[in-house]
Amino acid sequence: MGISNTIRTIFLELVRYLHILLLVYTAVSKIIDFENFKTQISQSIVISPFTNWIVWFIPFIELIIAIALVTKKWKNLALYAAFLLMIIFSTYIYIILNFIPDIPCSCGGVLEKMSWNEHLIFNIAFVVLGLVAILLQKCNLKSISIVSVLTFIGIASVFMLYKIAAYQLQKENPFIRIFHAKWVNFESEIDLNVNSYYFAGFDKNNIYLANYTAPTHILQIDTTLSSKKESIIKLEDTKIPIKKVAIQVNPPFFYWMDGTVPLIMTGNSNEWKVTSTHHNISFFTQIETLTNHNFLIRTNNAKNGENIIGTFNLNTPLVFHSNSNLLEKQKNSDGIFETEGSLFHDPISEKTGYVYRYKNGYVVTDYHLKEIVRGKTIDTFYQPNIKIKRNEKGQKLENLPTIVNNKVAAYNNLLFINSPLRGQFDHLKSWQNNATVDVYNLASNQYLFSFYIPLYNGQKLHSFTVNHSNLYVLVGTKLMKYTFSNAFKTMGATTH
């Protein structure tokens, strides 16, 4: 009997000191590398909305439990607390493994080197050690009941936090981004030598780039970025007083357009020769090709100059369809600066829409401009900070408004928005050295995640587009290709 008591005492002391070592080590590691710990916590959808208090609470409670385990008065009670904490940590890892991919470990020290599966096994081992130690102290109905209740509380509390956090991130996001770096991977690049190219279109095997400074120039690059071919568009009339040319390629057609004239020239993308010119169309400030000869445009109301969105077909250009209720503005607003933004077109889900530039909103429509849904981007700019100066000559901006949403692309029910704003927990250097892209699901109207596009040597992000499972980016003089992981590819398709 004496040997049994000795073994029991040695085991209990061993379990206590193992817990003390673990808790002190992880708490100190978190405190030493606090900023990294805070960033990692903010990236977990399970607890990110609670980052500001969790980053202090976890190391604090770890140290308190460790100290209590040393004291004679509190060591037995502290063992229950350590058991509860390990249940909570294990449940957290279970949720990560089953519901949330690509989240960094936030445990501190060498434990960060473990995989999630290894970490779960490690934590369960401590749960078992704690359970055995508790029952060795006093194995009766009371201790078994306490352990059962603590297990339920630990599991339920984490799942409750997960549900609350998921709701807040989707419905009440306090500008917290979730980054999934492994979902977007660099593949290749090609140097274009100049920085004046923009995306004009795609076909199955090629990317078409047009040039702001050379309005008849087309650069055709295969989708592997391994070969390129230059072409010149042959115009019917070279004396047209053009101001702002936009070229869009939707094989087998191309469109050479200027909304200030206005006109649209069309031709075959195999020959790059204009075969028809259309003058009887509306003026426009933005245009997107929906299907062959069908266009989505942003123009201005002839009566008050406000921005409006409409559609037309080249075969019946005088028939202009618009929806004056799509662009929302405040009472007594100008309807121009406040509703500044970008058109987008998703050819896969056949949706179109508009993203506001100076406030956190977007609207999604079908090809007939029937409103499908309105959404909010995750920043907190509910109203634009615009001041307008009016006089007898008209109106102009008094200040430069904060840009909320910049570049935009859409594909397969996913909306990609480049935002220049820094999120609540965005790492400062990462935010400064990269362009941030936030991804939204157009079907569920939810924010999904964010990723960075590297800006080498301080170069500027000119534009980006998405086609199939690839992201193409124009940064400085380079065209870069990124590929999406399999986990990412299904995010839009599964929610039609």
PDB file of C-alpha atoms in Angstrom, residues 108-312:
ATOM      1  CA  GLY A 108       3.957  30.177 -28.808  1.00  0.00           C
ATOM      2  CA  GLY A 109       7.458  28.720 -28.788  1.00  0.00           C
ATOM      3  CA  VAL A 110       8.370  25.350 -30.273  1.00  0.00           C
ATOM      4  CA  LEU A 111       4.724  24.205 -30.107  1.00  0.00           C
ATOM      5  CA  GLU A 112       4.074  26.336 -33.196  1.00  0.00           C
ATOM      6  CA  LYS A 113       6.202  23.892 -35.177  1.00  0.00           C
ATOM      7  CA  MET A 114       3.679  21.102 -34.634  1.00  0.00           C
ATOM      8  CA  SER A 115       1.022  20.308 -37.199  1.00  0.00           C
ATOM      9  CA  TRP A 116      -2.585  20.705 -36.063  1.00  0.00           C
ATOM     10  CA  ASN A 117      -3.000  16.921 -35.822  1.00  0.00           C
ATOM     11  CA  GLU A 118       0.153  16.596 -33.731  1.00  0.00           C
ATOM     12  CA  HIS A 119      -1.007  19.447 -31.553  1.00  0.00           C
ATOM     13  CA  LEU A 120      -4.395  17.840 -30.989  1.00  0.00           C
ATOM     14  CA  ILE A 121      -2.738  14.597 -29.900  1.00  0.00           C
ATOM     15  CA  PHE A 122      -0.410  16.564 -27.615  1.00  0.00           C
ATOM     16  CA  ASN A 123      -3.330  18.392 -25.994  1.00  0.00           C
ATOM     17  CA  ILE A 124      -5.414  15.240 -25.582  1.00  0.00           C
ATOM     18  CA  ALA A 125      -2.448  13.631 -23.853  1.00  0.00           C
ATOM     19  CA  PHE A 126      -2.488  16.468 -21.305  1.00  0.00           C
ATOM     20  CA  VAL A 127      -6.264  16.142 -20.961  1.00  0.00           C
ATOM     21  CA  VAL A 128      -5.839  12.441 -20.132  1.00  0.00           C
ATOM     22  CA  LEU A 129      -2.993  13.169 -17.707  1.00  0.00           C
ATOM     23  CA  GLY A 130      -5.088  15.804 -15.969  1.00  0.00           C
ATOM     24  CA  LEU A 131      -8.112  13.507 -15.793  1.00  0.00           C
ATOM     25  CA  VAL A 132      -6.116  10.617 -14.303  1.00  0.00           C
ATOM     26  CA  ALA A 133      -4.490  12.970 -11.776  1.00  0.00           C
ATOM     27  CA  ILE A 134      -7.862  14.379 -10.693  1.00  0.00           C
ATOM     28  CA  LEU A 135      -9.339  10.906 -10.210  1.00  0.00           C
ATOM     29  CA  LEU A 136      -6.238   9.740  -8.326  1.00  0.00           C
ATOM     30  CA  GLN A 137      -6.683  12.648  -5.930  1.00  0.00           C
ATOM     31  CA  LYS A 138     -10.236  11.606  -5.110  1.00  0.00           C
ATOM     32  CA  CYS A 139     -12.240   9.206  -7.234  1.00  0.00           C
ATOM     33  CA  ASN A 140     -15.864   9.636  -6.238  1.00  0.00           C
ATOM     34  CA  LEU A 141     -19.165  10.725  -7.726  1.00  0.00           C
ATOM     35  CA  LYS A 142     -18.473  14.381  -6.959  1.00  0.00           C
ATOM     36  CA  SER A 143     -15.132  14.523  -8.766  1.00  0.00           C
ATOM     37  CA  ILE A 144     -16.537  12.594 -11.750  1.00  0.00           C
ATOM     38  CA  SER A 145     -19.484  15.019 -11.906  1.00  0.00           C
ATOM     39  CA  ILE A 146     -17.166  18.044 -11.780  1.00  0.00           C
ATOM     40  CA  VAL A 147     -14.985  16.627 -14.559  1.00  0.00           C
ATOM     41  CA  SER A 148     -18.068  15.935 -16.692  1.00  0.00           C
ATOM     42  CA  VAL A 149     -19.423  19.451 -16.177  1.00  0.00           C
ATOM     43  CA  LEU A 150     -16.027  21.021 -16.955  1.00  0.00           C
ATOM     44  CA  THR A 151     -15.756  18.965 -20.136  1.00  0.00           C
ATOM     45  CA  PHE A 152     -19.195  20.134 -21.256  1.00  0.00           C
ATOM     46  CA  ILE A 153     -18.425  23.770 -20.372  1.00  0.00           C
ATOM     47  CA  GLY A 154     -15.093  23.676 -22.205  1.00  0.00           C
ATOM     48  CA  ILE A 155     -16.516  22.191 -25.398  1.00  0.00           C
ATOM     49  CA  ALA A 156     -19.705  24.271 -25.388  1.00  0.00           C
ATOM     50  CA  SER A 157     -17.910  27.559 -24.697  1.00  0.00           C
ATOM     51  CA  VAL A 158     -15.580  27.169 -27.682  1.00  0.00           C
ATOM     52  CA  PHE A 159     -18.402  26.217 -30.046  1.00  0.00           C
ATOM     53  CA  MET A 160     -20.430  29.162 -28.750  1.00  0.00           C
ATOM     54  CA  LEU A 161     -17.501  31.535 -29.369  1.00  0.00           C
ATOM     55  CA  TYR A 162     -17.125  30.066 -32.859  1.00  0.00           C
ATOM     56  CA  LYS A 163     -20.776  30.715 -33.699  1.00  0.00           C
ATOM     57  CA  ILE A 164     -20.698  34.242 -32.280  1.00  0.00           C
ATOM     58  CA  ALA A 165     -17.439  35.018 -34.063  1.00  0.00           C
ATOM     59  CA  ALA A 166     -18.725  33.674 -37.387  1.00  0.00           C
ATOM     60  CA  TYR A 167     -21.850  35.813 -37.061  1.00  0.00           C
ATOM     61  CA  GLN A 168     -19.906  38.955 -36.186  1.00  0.00           C
ATOM     62  CA  LEU A 169     -17.413  38.465 -39.015  1.00  0.00           C
ATOM     63  CA  GLN A 170     -20.213  38.021 -41.559  1.00  0.00           C
ATOM     64  CA  LYS A 171     -22.835  40.447 -40.283  1.00  0.00           C
ATOM     65  CA  GLU A 172     -21.112  42.907 -37.977  1.00  0.00           C
ATOM     66  CA  ASN A 173     -17.468  42.680 -39.033  1.00  0.00           C
ATOM     67  CA  PRO A 174     -15.415  45.217 -37.048  1.00  0.00           C
ATOM     68  CA  PHE A 175     -12.915  45.328 -39.944  1.00  0.00           C
ATOM     69  CA  ILE A 176     -11.095  42.105 -39.136  1.00  0.00           C
ATOM     70  CA  ARG A 177      -9.488  40.311 -42.063  1.00  0.00           C
ATOM     71  CA  ILE A 178      -8.836  36.578 -42.244  1.00  0.00           C
ATOM     72  CA  PHE A 179      -5.817  35.802 -44.447  1.00  0.00           C
ATOM     73  CA  HIS A 180      -5.333  32.514 -46.302  1.00  0.00           C
ATOM     74  CA  ALA A 181      -1.904  32.898 -47.863  1.00  0.00           C
ATOM     75  CA  LYS A 182      -1.653  29.255 -48.989  1.00  0.00           C
ATOM     76  CA  TRP A 183      -4.782  29.539 -51.119  1.00  0.00           C
ATOM     77  CA  VAL A 184      -3.140  31.940 -53.586  1.00  0.00           C
ATOM     78  CA  ASN A 185       0.247  30.841 -54.928  1.00  0.00           C
ATOM     79  CA  PHE A 186       2.669  32.625 -57.248  1.00  0.00           C
ATOM     80  CA  GLU A 187       3.364  30.699 -60.455  1.00  0.00           C
ATOM     81  CA  SER A 188       5.117  32.870 -63.051  1.00  0.00           C
ATOM     82  CA  GLU A 189       5.685  36.388 -64.387  1.00  0.00           C
ATOM     83  CA  ILE A 190       6.664  38.216 -67.541  1.00  0.00           C
ATOM     84  CA  ASP A 191       8.186  41.685 -67.911  1.00  0.00           C
ATOM     85  CA  LEU A 192       6.198  43.912 -70.287  1.00  0.00           C
ATOM     86  CA  ASN A 193       8.832  46.710 -70.157  1.00  0.00           C
ATOM     87  CA  VAL A 194       6.176  49.437 -69.772  1.00  0.00           C
ATOM     88  CA  ASN A 195       3.520  50.063 -67.119  1.00  0.00           C
ATOM     89  CA  SER A 196       0.706  51.300 -69.361  1.00  0.00           C
ATOM     90  CA  TYR A 197      -1.000  47.975 -70.140  1.00  0.00           C
ATOM     91  CA  TYR A 198      -4.447  46.964 -68.931  1.00  0.00           C
ATOM     92  CA  PHE A 199      -6.534  43.795 -69.231  1.00  0.00           C
ATOM     93  CA  ALA A 200      -8.725  43.730 -72.343  1.00  0.00           C
ATOM     94  CA  GLY A 201      -9.996  40.150 -72.284  1.00  0.00           C
ATOM     95  CA  PHE A 202      -9.394  36.397 -72.397  1.00  0.00           C
ATOM     96  CA  ASP A 203      -9.985  33.342 -74.478  1.00  0.00           C
ATOM     97  CA  LYS A 204      -9.222  29.722 -73.611  1.00  0.00           C
ATOM     98  CA  ASN A 205      -5.488  30.006 -74.231  1.00  0.00           C
ATOM     99  CA  ASN A 206      -4.645  33.715 -74.249  1.00  0.00           C
ATOM    100  CA  ILE A 207      -4.703  36.934 -72.292  1.00  0.00           C
ATOM    101  CA  TYR A 208      -5.273  40.156 -74.237  1.00  0.00           C
ATOM    102  CA  LEU A 209      -3.707  43.383 -73.013  1.00  0.00           C
ATOM    103  CA  ALA A 210      -4.394  46.858 -74.368  1.00  0.00           C
ATOM    104  CA  ASN A 211      -2.236  49.947 -73.853  1.00  0.00           C
ATOM    105  CA  TYR A 212      -3.370  53.347 -72.554  1.00  0.00           C
ATOM    106  CA  THR A 213      -0.635  55.165 -74.477  1.00  0.00           C
ATOM    107  CA  ALA A 214      -0.993  53.182 -77.718  1.00  0.00           C
ATOM    108  CA  PRO A 215      -4.746  52.939 -78.375  1.00  0.00           C
ATOM    109  CA  THR A 216      -4.487  50.554 -81.345  1.00  0.00           C
ATOM    110  CA  HIS A 217      -1.929  48.206 -79.790  1.00  0.00           C
ATOM    111  CA  ILE A 218      -2.859  44.684 -78.601  1.00  0.00           C
ATOM    112  CA  LEU A 219      -0.509  42.354 -76.772  1.00  0.00           C
ATOM    113  CA  GLN A 220      -1.550  38.703 -76.830  1.00  0.00           C
ATOM    114  CA  ILE A 221       0.088  36.481 -74.175  1.00  0.00           C
ATOM    115  CA  ASP A 222      -0.564  32.793 -73.659  1.00  0.00           C
ATOM    116  CA  THR A 223      -1.949  31.857 -70.232  1.00  0.00           C
ATOM    117  CA  THR A 224       1.339  30.245 -69.164  1.00  0.00           C
ATOM    118  CA  LEU A 225       3.067  33.618 -69.750  1.00  0.00           C
ATOM    119  CA  SER A 226       5.635  31.903 -71.958  1.00  0.00           C
ATOM    120  CA  SER A 227       4.974  33.588 -75.313  1.00  0.00           C
ATOM    121  CA  LYS A 228       3.546  36.844 -76.608  1.00  0.00           C
ATOM    122  CA  LYS A 229       2.388  38.338 -79.881  1.00  0.00           C
ATOM    123  CA  GLU A 230       1.771  41.976 -80.819  1.00  0.00           C
ATOM    124  CA  SER A 231      -1.026  43.169 -83.104  1.00  0.00           C
ATOM    125  CA  ILE A 232      -2.254  46.520 -84.383  1.00  0.00           C
ATOM    126  CA  ILE A 233      -5.946  47.268 -84.738  1.00  0.00           C
ATOM    127  CA  LYS A 234      -6.740  48.674 -88.191  1.00  0.00           C
ATOM    128  CA  LEU A 235      -9.276  51.484 -87.820  1.00  0.00           C
ATOM    129  CA  GLU A 236     -11.807  52.568 -90.430  1.00  0.00           C
ATOM    130  CA  ASP A 237     -11.198  56.238 -89.637  1.00  0.00           C
ATOM    131  CA  THR A 238      -7.928  57.375 -88.069  1.00  0.00           C
ATOM    132  CA  LYS A 239      -9.044  61.014 -87.692  1.00  0.00           C
ATOM    133  CA  ILE A 240     -11.604  60.436 -84.965  1.00  0.00           C
ATOM    134  CA  PRO A 241     -11.163  62.958 -82.092  1.00  0.00           C
ATOM    135  CA  ILE A 242     -10.669  60.314 -79.407  1.00  0.00           C
ATOM    136  CA  LYS A 243     -10.094  61.135 -75.737  1.00  0.00           C
ATOM    137  CA  LYS A 244     -10.395  57.989 -73.649  1.00  0.00           C
ATOM    138  CA  VAL A 245     -10.205  54.725 -75.565  1.00  0.00           C
ATOM    139  CA  ALA A 246     -11.152  51.423 -73.962  1.00  0.00           C
ATOM    140  CA  ILE A 247     -10.514  48.126 -75.738  1.00  0.00           C
ATOM    141  CA  GLN A 248     -12.297  44.932 -74.738  1.00  0.00           C
ATOM    142  CA  VAL A 249     -11.813  41.528 -76.341  1.00  0.00           C
ATOM    143  CA  ASN A 250     -14.560  38.915 -76.223  1.00  0.00           C
ATOM    144  CA  PRO A 251     -13.520  36.391 -78.908  1.00  0.00           C
ATOM    145  CA  PRO A 252     -14.314  36.218 -81.731  1.00  0.00           C
ATOM    146  CA  PHE A 253     -14.997  39.957 -81.430  1.00  0.00           C
ATOM    147  CA  PHE A 254     -13.083  42.955 -80.185  1.00  0.00           C
ATOM    148  CA  TYR A 255     -14.516  46.372 -79.295  1.00  0.00           C
ATOM    149  CA  TRP A 256     -12.666  49.660 -79.665  1.00  0.00           C
ATOM    150  CA  MET A 257     -14.632  52.203 -77.645  1.00  0.00           C
ATOM    151  CA  ASP A 258     -14.629  55.811 -76.532  1.00  0.00           C
ATOM    152  CA  GLY A 259     -17.454  56.949 -74.260  1.00  0.00           C
ATOM    153  CA  THR A 260     -16.692  60.652 -74.741  1.00  0.00           C
ATOM    154  CA  VAL A 261     -17.327  60.694 -78.515  1.00  0.00           C
ATOM    155  CA  PRO A 262     -19.239  58.322 -78.166  1.00  0.00           C
ATOM    156  CA  LEU A 263     -18.584  55.361 -80.468  1.00  0.00           C
ATOM    157  CA  ILE A 264     -17.913  51.645 -80.552  1.00  0.00           C
ATOM    158  CA  MET A 265     -15.942  49.989 -83.334  1.00  0.00           C
ATOM    159  CA  THR A 266     -16.142  46.243 -83.732  1.00  0.00           C
ATOM    160  CA  GLY A 267     -14.138  43.644 -85.576  1.00  0.00           C
ATOM    161  CA  ASN A 268     -12.868  40.082 -85.572  1.00  0.00           C
ATOM    162  CA  SER A 269     -10.147  39.303 -83.033  1.00  0.00           C
ATOM    163  CA  ASN A 270      -8.414  37.000 -85.503  1.00  0.00           C
ATOM    164  CA  GLU A 271      -7.792  39.814 -88.001  1.00  0.00           C
ATOM    165  CA  TRP A 272      -7.800  42.905 -85.738  1.00  0.00           C
ATOM    166  CA  LYS A 273      -9.540  44.952 -88.379  1.00  0.00           C
ATOM    167  CA  VAL A 274     -12.537  47.197 -87.666  1.00  0.00           C
ATOM    168  CA  THR A 275     -15.517  46.114 -89.740  1.00  0.00           C
ATOM    169  CA  SER A 276     -18.258  48.350 -88.326  1.00  0.00           C
ATOM    170  CA  THR A 277     -18.589  51.603 -86.401  1.00  0.00           C
ATOM    171  CA  HIS A 278     -21.514  52.511 -84.130  1.00  0.00           C
ATOM    172  CA  HIS A 279     -22.191  56.163 -83.272  1.00  0.00           C
ATOM    173  CA  ASN A 280     -25.800  56.104 -82.106  1.00  0.00           C
ATOM    174  CA  ILE A 281     -25.037  55.073 -78.558  1.00  0.00           C
ATOM    175  CA  SER A 282     -25.119  56.731 -75.137  1.00  0.00           C
ATOM    176  CA  PHE A 283     -22.166  58.561 -73.662  1.00  0.00           C
ATOM    177  CA  PHE A 284     -20.541  56.465 -70.988  1.00  0.00           C
ATOM    178  CA  THR A 285     -17.861  56.755 -68.314  1.00  0.00           C
ATOM    179  CA  GLN A 286     -17.405  52.999 -67.760  1.00  0.00           C
ATOM    180  CA  ILE A 287     -18.270  49.976 -69.858  1.00  0.00           C
ATOM    181  CA  GLU A 288     -18.252  46.179 -69.497  1.00  0.00           C
ATOM    182  CA  THR A 289     -18.918  43.665 -72.278  1.00  0.00           C
ATOM    183  CA  LEU A 290     -21.572  41.216 -71.070  1.00  0.00           C
ATOM    184  CA  THR A 291     -22.067  39.000 -74.109  1.00  0.00           C
ATOM    185  CA  ASN A 292     -21.263  39.645 -77.732  1.00  0.00           C
ATOM    186  CA  HIS A 293     -22.678  43.094 -78.600  1.00  0.00           C
ATOM    187  CA  ASN A 294     -24.379  43.478 -75.171  1.00  0.00           C
ATOM    188  CA  PHE A 295     -22.904  46.075 -72.819  1.00  0.00           C
ATOM    189  CA  LEU A 296     -23.214  47.309 -69.260  1.00  0.00           C
ATOM    190  CA  ILE A 297     -22.353  50.995 -68.880  1.00  0.00           C
ATOM    191  CA  ARG A 298     -22.211  53.750 -66.332  1.00  0.00           C
ATOM    192  CA  THR A 299     -23.402  57.050 -67.700  1.00  0.00           C
ATOM    193  CA  ASN A 300     -24.819  60.328 -66.367  1.00  0.00           C
ATOM    194  CA  ASN A 301     -28.415  61.403 -66.036  1.00  0.00           C
ATOM    195  CA  ALA A 302     -29.074  64.096 -68.648  1.00  0.00           C
ATOM    196  CA  LYS A 303     -31.136  66.153 -66.177  1.00  0.00           C
ATOM    197  CA  ASN A 304     -28.960  66.276 -63.073  1.00  0.00           C
ATOM    198  CA  GLY A 305     -25.671  64.620 -64.035  1.00  0.00           C
ATOM    199  CA  GLU A 306     -26.031  61.806 -61.496  1.00  0.00           C
ATOM    200  CA  ASN A 307     -24.382  58.445 -62.165  1.00  0.00           C
ATOM    201  CA  ILE A 308     -26.733  55.773 -63.500  1.00  0.00           C
ATOM    202  CA  ILE A 309     -26.196  52.221 -64.728  1.00  0.00           C
ATOM    203  CA  GLY A 310     -27.710  50.866 -67.927  1.00  0.00           C
ATOM    204  CA  THR A 311     -27.443  48.267 -70.654  1.00  0.00           C
ATOM    205  CA  PHE A 312     -27.805  48.284 -74.430  1.00  0.00           C
TER     206      PHE A 312
END
